[in-house]
Coordinates of C-alpha atoms and ligand atoms in Angstrom, one line a residue:
M76 CA -47.9 122.5 -107.6
R77 CA -45.4 120.1 -106.0
C78 CA -45.8 116.5 -104.7
R79 CA -46.3 116.6 -101.0
K80 CA -44.3 113.5 -100.6
C81 CA -41.2 113.9 -102.8
S82 CA -41.4 117.6 -104.1
A83 CA -41.4 116.5 -107.8
K84 CA -44.0 118.1 -110.1
A85 CA -47.5 117.0 -109.0
I86 CA -50.1 115.9 -111.5
I87 CA -53.1 115.5 -109.2
R88 CA -54.4 117.4 -106.2
L89 CA -56.5 115.6 -103.6
P90 CA -58.3 118.4 -101.7
R91 CA -60.0 116.0 -99.3
H92 CA -56.6 115.0 -98.0
N93 CA -55.1 118.5 -98.5
T94 CA -52.3 117.0 -100.6
A95 CA -51.0 116.6 -104.2
F96 CA -48.9 113.8 -105.8
C97 CA -46.5 113.2 -108.6
P98 CA -47.2 110.1 -110.8
P99 CA -45.2 107.5 -108.7
C100 CA -46.4 108.8 -105.4
F101 CA -50.0 108.9 -106.6
S102 CA -49.7 105.3 -107.8
E103 CA -48.3 104.3 -104.4
Y104 CA -51.2 106.2 -102.6
V105 CA -53.8 104.3 -104.7
T106 CA -52.2 100.9 -104.1
D107 CA -51.8 101.7 -100.3
Q108 CA -55.5 102.6 -100.1
V109 CA -56.5 99.3 -101.6
Q110 CA -54.1 97.3 -99.3
R111 CA -55.4 99.2 -96.3
A112 CA -59.0 98.2 -97.3
I113 CA -58.0 94.6 -97.8
K114 CA -56.0 94.2 -94.6
G115 CA -57.9 96.7 -92.3
D116 CA -61.2 95.1 -93.2
R117 CA -59.9 91.6 -93.3
M118 CA -61.3 91.1 -96.8
F119 CA -59.1 88.2 -97.9
G120 CA -55.6 86.7 -97.7
H121 CA -53.1 85.5 -100.3
A122 CA -54.2 81.9 -99.7
E123 CA -57.7 82.6 -101.0
G124 CA -58.8 82.9 -104.6
V125 CA -60.6 86.1 -105.5
A126 CA -63.2 86.4 -108.3
V127 CA -63.2 89.9 -109.7
A128 CA -66.5 91.1 -111.3
V129 CA -65.2 92.8 -114.4
S130 CA -67.6 94.9 -116.5
G131 CA -64.9 96.4 -118.8
G132 CA -65.2 99.8 -117.1
K133 CA -62.4 101.7 -115.3
D134 CA -63.2 100.6 -111.7
S135 CA -63.3 96.9 -112.3
L136 CA -60.2 96.8 -114.5
V137 CA -58.3 99.0 -112.1
L138 CA -59.3 96.7 -109.3
W139 CA -58.2 93.6 -111.2
E140 CA -54.9 95.3 -112.1
I141 CA -54.1 96.2 -108.5
L142 CA -55.1 92.8 -107.1
S143 CA -52.9 91.0 -109.6
R144 CA -50.0 93.3 -109.1
L145 CA -50.3 92.7 -105.3
G146 CA -49.9 89.0 -106.0
Y147 CA -53.5 87.8 -105.3
R148 CA -54.8 84.8 -107.2
T149 CA -57.7 86.2 -109.3
L150 CA -60.3 85.1 -111.8
G151 CA -62.1 87.7 -113.9
L152 CA -65.8 87.2 -114.1
H153 CA -67.7 89.0 -116.9
I154 CA -71.4 88.9 -117.4
D155 CA -72.3 89.6 -121.1
L156 CA -75.7 91.3 -120.6
G157 CA -76.4 91.1 -124.4
I158 CA -76.9 94.9 -124.8
G159 CA -75.8 95.2 -128.4
E160 CA -72.7 97.3 -129.2
Y161 CA -72.2 98.3 -125.5
S162 CA -71.8 94.7 -124.4
R163 CA -69.6 93.8 -127.4
I164 CA -67.2 96.6 -126.6
S165 CA -67.2 95.9 -122.8
Q166 CA -66.3 92.2 -123.3
R167 CA -63.6 93.1 -125.8
K168 CA -62.0 95.5 -123.2
V169 CA -62.0 92.6 -120.7
E170 CA -60.5 90.1 -123.2
V171 CA -57.7 92.5 -124.3
F172 CA -56.9 93.5 -120.7
A173 CA -56.8 89.8 -119.6
S174 CA -54.8 88.5 -122.5
A175 CA -52.1 91.3 -122.2
R176 CA -51.6 90.2 -118.6
N177 CA -52.2 86.5 -119.0
L178 CA -55.0 86.6 -116.5
P179 CA -57.8 83.9 -116.4
F180 CA -61.4 85.0 -116.9
V181 CA -64.8 83.5 -117.4
V182 CA -67.6 85.0 -119.5
H183 CA -71.3 84.3 -118.7
S184 CA -73.5 85.3 -121.6
L185 CA -77.1 85.8 -120.9
R186 CA -78.0 85.2 -124.6
E187 CA -76.0 81.9 -124.7
N188 CA -77.1 80.6 -121.3
H189 CA -80.6 82.0 -121.0
G190 CA -81.7 82.8 -124.5
A191 CA -82.1 86.6 -124.2
G192 CA -80.4 89.8 -123.3
I193 CA -81.1 91.8 -120.1
T194 CA -83.4 94.3 -121.8
E195 CA -85.7 91.6 -123.2
I196 CA -85.6 89.6 -120.0
A197 CA -86.6 92.7 -118.0
E198 CA -89.5 93.4 -120.4
G199 CA -90.5 89.8 -120.1
V200 CA -90.8 89.9 -116.3
H201 CA -92.2 93.5 -116.3
R202 CA -89.4 94.8 -114.1
P203 CA -87.0 97.8 -114.6
P204 CA -83.8 96.5 -116.4
C205 CA -81.5 97.3 -113.4
S206 CA -83.7 95.4 -111.0
A207 CA -83.7 92.2 -113.2
C208 CA -80.0 92.7 -113.9
G209 CA -79.2 93.0 -110.2
V210 CA -80.9 89.7 -109.4
I211 CA -79.3 87.8 -112.3
K212 CA -75.8 89.2 -111.8
R213 CA -75.8 88.5 -108.0
Y214 CA -77.0 85.0 -108.5
N215 CA -74.7 84.0 -111.3
M216 CA -71.6 85.7 -109.9
N217 CA -72.0 83.8 -106.7
V218 CA -72.6 80.4 -108.3
I219 CA -69.8 80.8 -110.9
A220 CA -67.2 82.1 -108.4
L221 CA -67.8 79.1 -106.1
Q222 CA -67.8 76.7 -109.1
H223 CA -64.3 77.9 -109.8
G224 CA -63.2 77.5 -106.2
M225 CA -63.2 81.3 -105.5
P226 CA -64.6 81.9 -102.0
V227 CA -64.3 85.7 -102.4
L228 CA -66.1 88.0 -104.9
A229 CA -64.5 91.5 -105.3
T230 CA -66.4 94.3 -107.0
G231 CA -65.1 97.7 -108.2
H232 CA -67.4 99.9 -106.1
N233 CA -65.6 103.1 -105.1
L234 CA -66.2 105.9 -102.6
D235 CA -68.5 107.8 -104.9
D236 CA -70.6 104.7 -105.5
E237 CA -70.9 103.9 -101.8
A238 CA -71.6 107.5 -100.7
S239 CA -74.3 108.0 -103.3
R240 CA -75.9 104.7 -102.5
L241 CA -75.9 105.7 -98.8
L242 CA -77.5 109.0 -99.7
G243 CA -80.2 107.3 -101.7
N244 CA -80.9 104.8 -98.8
V245 CA -81.0 107.5 -96.2
L246 CA -83.3 109.7 -98.3
H247 CA -85.7 106.9 -98.5
W248 CA -84.9 105.5 -95.0
Q249 CA -84.3 102.0 -96.4
D250 CA -83.1 100.5 -93.2
D251 CA -82.8 97.0 -94.7
Y252 CA -80.4 98.2 -97.3
L253 CA -78.4 100.3 -94.8
D254 CA -77.7 97.1 -92.8
K255 CA -76.2 95.5 -95.9
Q256 CA -74.1 98.4 -97.1
S257 CA -70.7 97.5 -96.0
P258 CA -67.3 97.0 -97.8
V259 CA -67.3 93.4 -96.6
L260 CA -70.3 91.1 -96.5
P261 CA -69.3 87.8 -94.8
N262 CA -70.5 84.6 -96.3
S263 CA -73.4 83.7 -94.0
H264 CA -73.9 80.3 -95.8
P265 CA -71.5 77.8 -97.2
K266 CA -73.0 78.3 -100.7
L267 CA -72.3 82.1 -100.6
V268 CA -69.1 83.9 -101.4
R269 CA -67.7 86.7 -99.2
K270 CA -68.4 90.0 -101.0
V271 CA -65.8 92.7 -100.8
K272 CA -65.2 96.2 -102.2
P273 CA -61.5 96.9 -102.0
L274 CA -61.8 100.3 -103.8
Y275 CA -64.2 101.9 -101.3
R276 CA -61.5 104.2 -99.9
L277 CA -60.8 105.8 -103.4
A278 CA -62.8 108.4 -105.1
E279 CA -64.0 107.9 -108.7
R280 CA -61.7 110.7 -110.1
E281 CA -58.7 109.1 -108.4
I282 CA -59.4 105.8 -110.0
A283 CA -60.0 107.4 -113.4
A284 CA -56.7 109.3 -113.1
W285 CA -54.9 106.1 -112.1
A286 CA -56.4 104.2 -115.0
V287 CA -55.1 106.9 -117.4
L288 CA -51.6 106.9 -115.8
Q289 CA -51.4 103.1 -116.1
K290 CA -52.7 103.2 -119.7
I291 CA -55.6 100.9 -118.9
D292 CA -58.0 100.8 -121.8
Y293 CA -61.6 100.7 -120.5
I294 CA -65.1 101.3 -121.9
V295 CA -65.9 105.0 -121.1
D296 CA -69.6 104.7 -122.0
E297 CA -72.1 103.9 -119.2
C298 CA -74.6 101.0 -119.7
P299 CA -77.5 102.4 -121.8
N300 CA -79.9 101.2 -119.1
S301 CA -78.4 103.5 -116.6
V302 CA -79.8 106.6 -118.3
G303 CA -82.0 108.5 -115.9
S304 CA -80.7 106.6 -112.8
K305 CA -81.1 108.5 -109.6
M306 CA -77.6 107.5 -108.6
F307 CA -76.2 110.1 -111.0
V308 CA -78.3 112.8 -109.3
Y309 CA -77.0 111.7 -105.9
K310 CA -73.4 111.6 -107.2
D311 CA -73.8 115.1 -108.6
A312 CA -75.3 116.4 -105.3
L313 CA -72.4 114.9 -103.4
N314 CA -69.8 116.3 -105.9
R315 CA -71.2 119.8 -105.3
L316 CA -71.0 119.4 -101.6
E317 CA -67.4 118.0 -102.0
D318 CA -66.4 121.1 -104.1
A319 CA -67.7 123.4 -101.4
A320 CA -66.3 121.4 -98.5
P321 CA -63.6 118.9 -99.5
G322 CA -63.9 115.7 -97.5
T323 CA -67.7 115.7 -97.2
K324 CA -68.1 112.5 -99.2
H325 CA -65.5 110.7 -97.2
Q326 CA -66.9 111.8 -93.9
F327 CA -70.4 111.0 -94.8
Y328 CA -69.6 107.4 -95.7
F329 CA -66.9 106.7 -93.2
Q330 CA -68.8 108.0 -90.2
F331 CA -71.7 105.8 -91.3
L332 CA -69.4 102.8 -91.3
D333 CA -68.2 103.7 -87.8
R334 CA -71.8 103.8 -86.6
Q335 CA -72.6 100.6 -88.4
K336 CA -69.7 98.7 -86.8
A337 CA -70.8 99.9 -83.4
R338 CA -74.4 98.8 -84.0
A339 CA -73.2 95.4 -85.3
Q340 CA -71.2 94.8 -82.1
V341 CA -74.4 95.4 -80.0
S342 CA -76.7 93.4 -82.2
P343 CA -75.0 91.4 -84.9
I344 CA -77.1 91.1 -88.1
E345 CA -77.5 87.5 -89.0
P346 CA -79.7 86.9 -92.1
D347 CA -82.3 84.2 -91.7
L348 CA -81.3 81.9 -94.6
R349 CA -82.7 78.7 -95.9
E350 CA -82.2 76.9 -99.2
C351 CA -84.4 77.7 -102.2
V352 CA -86.8 74.8 -102.8
S353 CA -86.3 75.2 -106.6
C354 CA -82.5 75.6 -107.0
G355 CA -81.0 74.9 -103.5
Q356 CA -79.2 78.2 -103.3
P357 CA -79.4 80.3 -100.1
S358 CA -82.5 82.5 -99.9
T359 CA -84.5 84.4 -97.3
A360 CA -87.7 83.1 -98.8
E361 CA -88.9 79.7 -99.9
I362 CA -88.1 80.5 -103.5
C363 CA -85.1 82.7 -104.2
S364 CA -85.4 86.0 -106.2
Y365 CA -83.7 84.4 -109.2
C366 CA -86.0 81.4 -109.4
K367 CA -89.0 83.8 -109.0
L368 CA -87.7 85.9 -111.9
V369 CA -87.1 82.9 -114.1
G370 CA -90.6 81.5 -113.1
T371 CA -92.3 84.8 -114.1
L372 CA -90.4 84.8 -117.4
Q373 CA -91.4 81.2 -118.2
R374 CA -95.1 81.9 -117.4
E375 CA -95.5 85.3 -119.0
A376 CA -92.8 86.0 -121.5
E377 CA -92.9 85.6 -125.3
P378 CA -92.2 82.1 -126.5
A379 CA -88.8 83.2 -127.8
L380 CA -87.7 83.9 -124.2
K381 CA -89.1 80.7 -122.7
V382 CA -85.7 79.0 -123.2
L383 CA -84.4 80.8 -120.2
K384 CA -83.0 78.4 -117.7
Ligands
Q46_171 S1 -75.4 97.0 -115.9 FE1 -77.3 96.2 -115.2 FE2 -76.0 98.4 -114.3 FE3 -76.9 98.2 -116.9 S2 -78.7 97.1 -116.6 FE4 -78.6 98.5 -114.9 S3 -77.7 97.3 -113.3 S4 -77.1 100.0 -115.5 S5 -74.4 98.4 -112.8
ZN172 ZN1 -83.6 79.4 -106.5

């Protein structure tokens, strides 16, 4: 197998693009896809600071690496969820990565700041861990990014993440979520960051291959709370379709984005935001989801967890 660009020995085949690359050409392809996303979707410019949500996994570390190599001013933002060994290893990966490259980062620890880890918090509010985690991460990442003067928050969601999420939303006809599923979510309020997903043009296996080639040391284990997640089922289904017909995943997601852009031009989606009466952060309801969660925890959780907030 030869590289389609330079005829050197290829190390990866990309059936969806009907091509194959040697290491340098593959590296260039990956960086080009990220630049294309940033510029083509007007995600951010070099004058803006970008907070990068880093879990310690391959996607977020690859994203941070590429953005810093491209010369963007970045700040790593790690949420320590307090899930035992998994969280300790994840944070260590972020620390080692950042110090080897002299990159700044901030850690927000749920145990230090809120008195409990995500599993206990979720139990305290009688919600699935991922539901409580989503609310807490969204809220804190937004607040911390803006506190550090970063108007943009970049996450490592890749093509597989976005296509499987789309499949889940379509299977359940979750129209509200469909409207919000975009690689760029503009800041519809001065207290909100612009959320961007610069890896959305790259498949998970491409990112994993790039991480290995660049010797990026990441945590391979998934979060223990993700066991049984429907997203794995949707990813698996899409991978089977992809094997049978390369390009299916890409087409599914990109054609959705084309339709979404066309719809947004006819009737732009403007969320109806006000400020939460409890914390002052933007919210669609009188009290934001985060303050509701904290309120439930304070009312119902064990005394040991009442130190939250
Ligand atoms: S970190 Fe949080 Fe994920 Fe773990 S608890 Fe669920 S949502 S699975 S991205
Ligand atoms: Zn609030």
